[in-house]
GROMACS .gro file of C-alpha atoms in nm:
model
  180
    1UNK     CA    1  10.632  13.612  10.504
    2UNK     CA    2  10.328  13.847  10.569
    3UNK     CA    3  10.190  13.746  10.279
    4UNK     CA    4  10.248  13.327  10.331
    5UNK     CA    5  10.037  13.471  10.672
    6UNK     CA    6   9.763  13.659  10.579
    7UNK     CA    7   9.714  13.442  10.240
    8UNK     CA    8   9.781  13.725   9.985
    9UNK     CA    9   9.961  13.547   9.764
   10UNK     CA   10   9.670  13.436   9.491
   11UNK     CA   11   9.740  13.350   9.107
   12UNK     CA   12   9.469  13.507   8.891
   13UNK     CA   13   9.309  13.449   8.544
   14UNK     CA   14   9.064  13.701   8.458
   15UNK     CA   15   8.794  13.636   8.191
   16UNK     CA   16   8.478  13.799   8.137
   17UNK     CA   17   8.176  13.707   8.303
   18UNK     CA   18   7.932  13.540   8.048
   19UNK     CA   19   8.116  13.678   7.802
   20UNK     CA   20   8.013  14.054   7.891
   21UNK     CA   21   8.289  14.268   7.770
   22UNK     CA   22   8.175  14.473   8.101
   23UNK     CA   23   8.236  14.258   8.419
   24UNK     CA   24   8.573  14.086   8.436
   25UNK     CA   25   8.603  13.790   8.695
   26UNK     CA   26   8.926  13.608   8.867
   27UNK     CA   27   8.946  13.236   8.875
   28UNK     CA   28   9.247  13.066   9.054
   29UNK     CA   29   9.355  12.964   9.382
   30UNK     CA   30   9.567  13.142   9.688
   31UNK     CA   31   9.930  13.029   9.753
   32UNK     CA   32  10.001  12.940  10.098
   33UNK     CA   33  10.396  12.900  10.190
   34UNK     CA   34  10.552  12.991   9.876
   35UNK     CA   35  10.895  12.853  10.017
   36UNK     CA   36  10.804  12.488  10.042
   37UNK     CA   37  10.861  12.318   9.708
   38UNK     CA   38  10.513  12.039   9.824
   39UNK     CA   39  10.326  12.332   9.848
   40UNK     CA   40  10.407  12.488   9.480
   41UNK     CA   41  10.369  12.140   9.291
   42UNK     CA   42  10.010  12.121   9.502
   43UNK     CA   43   9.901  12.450   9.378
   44UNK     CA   44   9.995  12.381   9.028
   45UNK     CA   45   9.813  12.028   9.035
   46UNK     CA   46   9.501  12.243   9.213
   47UNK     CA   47   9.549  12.525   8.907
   48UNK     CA   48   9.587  12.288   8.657
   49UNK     CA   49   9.315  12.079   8.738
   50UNK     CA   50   9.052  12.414   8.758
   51UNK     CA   51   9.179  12.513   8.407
   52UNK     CA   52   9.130  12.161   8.203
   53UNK     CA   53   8.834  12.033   8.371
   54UNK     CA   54   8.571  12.289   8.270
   55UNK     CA   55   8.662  12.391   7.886
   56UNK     CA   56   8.366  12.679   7.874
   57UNK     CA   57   8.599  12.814   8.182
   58UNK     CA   58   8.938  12.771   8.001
   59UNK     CA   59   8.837  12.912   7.648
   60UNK     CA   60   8.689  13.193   7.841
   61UNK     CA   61   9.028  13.231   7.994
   62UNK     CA   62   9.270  13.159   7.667
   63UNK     CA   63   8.994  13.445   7.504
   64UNK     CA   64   9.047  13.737   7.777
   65UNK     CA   65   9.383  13.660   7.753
   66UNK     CA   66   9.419  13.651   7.363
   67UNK     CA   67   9.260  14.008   7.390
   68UNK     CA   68   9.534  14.174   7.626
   69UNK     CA   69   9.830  14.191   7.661
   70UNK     CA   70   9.964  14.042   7.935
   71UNK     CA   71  10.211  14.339   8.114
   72UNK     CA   72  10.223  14.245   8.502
   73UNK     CA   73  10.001  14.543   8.609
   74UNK     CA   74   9.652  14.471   8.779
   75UNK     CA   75   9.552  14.725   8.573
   76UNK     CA   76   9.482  14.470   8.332
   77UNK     CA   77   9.214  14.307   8.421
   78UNK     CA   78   9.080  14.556   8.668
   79UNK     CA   79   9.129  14.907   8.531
   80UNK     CA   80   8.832  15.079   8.740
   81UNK     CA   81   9.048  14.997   9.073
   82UNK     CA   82   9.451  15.003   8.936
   83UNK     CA   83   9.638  15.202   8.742
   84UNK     CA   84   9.960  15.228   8.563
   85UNK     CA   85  10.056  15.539   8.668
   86UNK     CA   86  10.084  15.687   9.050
   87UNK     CA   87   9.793  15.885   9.113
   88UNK     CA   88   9.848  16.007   9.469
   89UNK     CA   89  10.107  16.183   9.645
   90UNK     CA   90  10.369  16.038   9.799
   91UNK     CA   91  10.366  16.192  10.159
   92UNK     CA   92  10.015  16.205  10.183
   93UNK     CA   93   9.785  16.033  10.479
   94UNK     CA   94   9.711  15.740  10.334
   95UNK     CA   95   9.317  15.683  10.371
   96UNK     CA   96   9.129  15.360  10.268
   97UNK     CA   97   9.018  15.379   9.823
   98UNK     CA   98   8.862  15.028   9.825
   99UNK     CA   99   8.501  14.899   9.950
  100UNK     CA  100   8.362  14.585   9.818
  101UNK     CA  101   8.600  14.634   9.513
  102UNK     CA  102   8.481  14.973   9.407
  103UNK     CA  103   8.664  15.261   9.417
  104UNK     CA  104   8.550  15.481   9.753
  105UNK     CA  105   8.430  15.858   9.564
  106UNK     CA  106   8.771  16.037   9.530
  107UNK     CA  107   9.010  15.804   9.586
  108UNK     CA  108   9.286  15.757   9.351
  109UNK     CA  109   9.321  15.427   9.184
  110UNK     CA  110   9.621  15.203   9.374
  111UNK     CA  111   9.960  15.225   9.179
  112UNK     CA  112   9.998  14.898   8.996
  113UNK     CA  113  10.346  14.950   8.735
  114UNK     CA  114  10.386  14.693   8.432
  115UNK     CA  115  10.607  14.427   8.544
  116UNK     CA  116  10.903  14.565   8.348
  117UNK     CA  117  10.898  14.913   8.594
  118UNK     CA  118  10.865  14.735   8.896
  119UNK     CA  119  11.129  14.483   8.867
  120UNK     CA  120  11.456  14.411   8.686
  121UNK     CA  121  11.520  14.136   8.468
  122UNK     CA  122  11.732  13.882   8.652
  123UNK     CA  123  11.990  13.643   8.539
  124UNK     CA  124  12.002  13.298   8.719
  125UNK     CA  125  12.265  13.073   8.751
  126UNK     CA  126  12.186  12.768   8.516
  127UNK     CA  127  12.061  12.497   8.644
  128UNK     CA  128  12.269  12.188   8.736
  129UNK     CA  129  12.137  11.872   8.486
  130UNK     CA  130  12.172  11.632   8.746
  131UNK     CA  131  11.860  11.396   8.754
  132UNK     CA  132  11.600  11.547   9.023
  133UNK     CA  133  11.442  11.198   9.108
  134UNK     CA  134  11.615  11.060   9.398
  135UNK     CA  135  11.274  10.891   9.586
  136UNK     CA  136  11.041  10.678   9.431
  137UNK     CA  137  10.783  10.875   9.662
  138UNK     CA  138  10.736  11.167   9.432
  139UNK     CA  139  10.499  10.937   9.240
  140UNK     CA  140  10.192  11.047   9.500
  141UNK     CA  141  10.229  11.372   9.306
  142UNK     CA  142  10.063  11.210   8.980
  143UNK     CA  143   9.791  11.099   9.220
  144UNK     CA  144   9.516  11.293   9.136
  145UNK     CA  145   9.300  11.374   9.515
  146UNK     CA  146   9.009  11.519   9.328
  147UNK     CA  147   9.021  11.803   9.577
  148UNK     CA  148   8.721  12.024   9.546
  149UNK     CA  149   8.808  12.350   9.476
  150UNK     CA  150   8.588  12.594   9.307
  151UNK     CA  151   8.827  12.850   9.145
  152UNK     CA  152   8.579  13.143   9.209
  153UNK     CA  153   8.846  13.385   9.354
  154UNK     CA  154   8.700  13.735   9.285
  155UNK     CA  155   8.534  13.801   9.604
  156UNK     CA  156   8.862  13.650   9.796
  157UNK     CA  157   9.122  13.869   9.648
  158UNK     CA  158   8.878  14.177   9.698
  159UNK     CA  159   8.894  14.077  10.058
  160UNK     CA  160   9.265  14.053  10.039
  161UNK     CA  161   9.307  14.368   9.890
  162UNK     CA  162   9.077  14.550  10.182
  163UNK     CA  163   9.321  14.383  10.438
  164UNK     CA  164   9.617  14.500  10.222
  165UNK     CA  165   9.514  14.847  10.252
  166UNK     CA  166   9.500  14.858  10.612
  167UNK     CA  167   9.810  14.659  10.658
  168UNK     CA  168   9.938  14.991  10.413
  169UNK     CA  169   9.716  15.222  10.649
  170UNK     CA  170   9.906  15.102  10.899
  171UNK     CA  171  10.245  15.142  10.827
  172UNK     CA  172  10.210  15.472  10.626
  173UNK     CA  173  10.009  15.614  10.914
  174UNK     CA  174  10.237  15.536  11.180
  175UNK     CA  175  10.568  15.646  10.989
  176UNK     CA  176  10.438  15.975  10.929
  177UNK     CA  177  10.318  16.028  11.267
  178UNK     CA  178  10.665  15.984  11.355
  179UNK     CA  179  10.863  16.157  11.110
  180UNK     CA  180  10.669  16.502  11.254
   0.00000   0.00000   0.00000
């Protein structure tokens, strides 16, 4: 729920800027209320429609991701600020690594595991194949609004993860004060 609230929930694809192997950018959108089912088929309409509408975009996309592997960790696409492997100490006082998505001098890179550390694989229930269309409404969804949406995320999610670390700052800070 804090992240429905503070909007930290954004889908990324990274591609190179200009096709410099040297600056990676994010293009996507942010999720807002990841419980309502409206909200998820409006995002995917939004994503899909900032992926097929500019092809220089897209194959710049489909290329950065035919070049690596996809793993779950931030680390790939933004290796200068994530890594795979915890690089701090546990019990230490947390202080702030990120400015302007740099790395602050000294500051270990934020702990970002491959998907396959950080979660277990989970086996759902199969679905029930009753037919999902029960009002002729749904049809707005093929309605395309031609919102306009830019897809430039970078500077977004680097604000995002500046408020992330001080919602982290926060909690770290104050747990330790009162564990001593």
């Amino acid at each position: 729920k804090l992240f429905d609230f503070f909007q930290f929930n954004h889908i990324l694809f990274p591609f190179y800027e200009n096709n410099k192997k040297h600056k990676i950018l994010l293009f996507g959108d942010t999720m807002k209320h990841f419980t309502s089912l409206h909200e998820r088929i409006l995002i995917g309409k939004r994503l899909y429609s900032l992926l097929f509408r500019d092809t220089h975009v897209l194959s710049q996309i489909i290329s950065w991701a035919q070049h690596h592997p996809h793993t779950g960790s931030r680390k790939d696409y933004w290796p200068h600020l994530f890594s795979s492997v915890n690089e701090s100490f546990s019990r230490e006082f947390y202080k702030r690594r990120i400015k302007k998505c740099q790395l602050r001098s000294g500051a270990y890179r934020i702990y970002s595991p491959a998907l396959i550390y950080a979660w277990r694989d989970m086996k759902h229930k199969e679905v029930d194949s009753e037919d999902w269309f029960t009002d002729w409404q749904v049809v707005n969804y093929l309605v395309d609004k031609e919102e306009n949406i830019n897809g430039q995320i970078t500077e977004d999610y680097c604000k995002t993860l500046e408020r992330i670390e001080l919602a982290i700052l926060a909690k770290k800070n104050v747990l330790l004060r009162e564990e001593e």
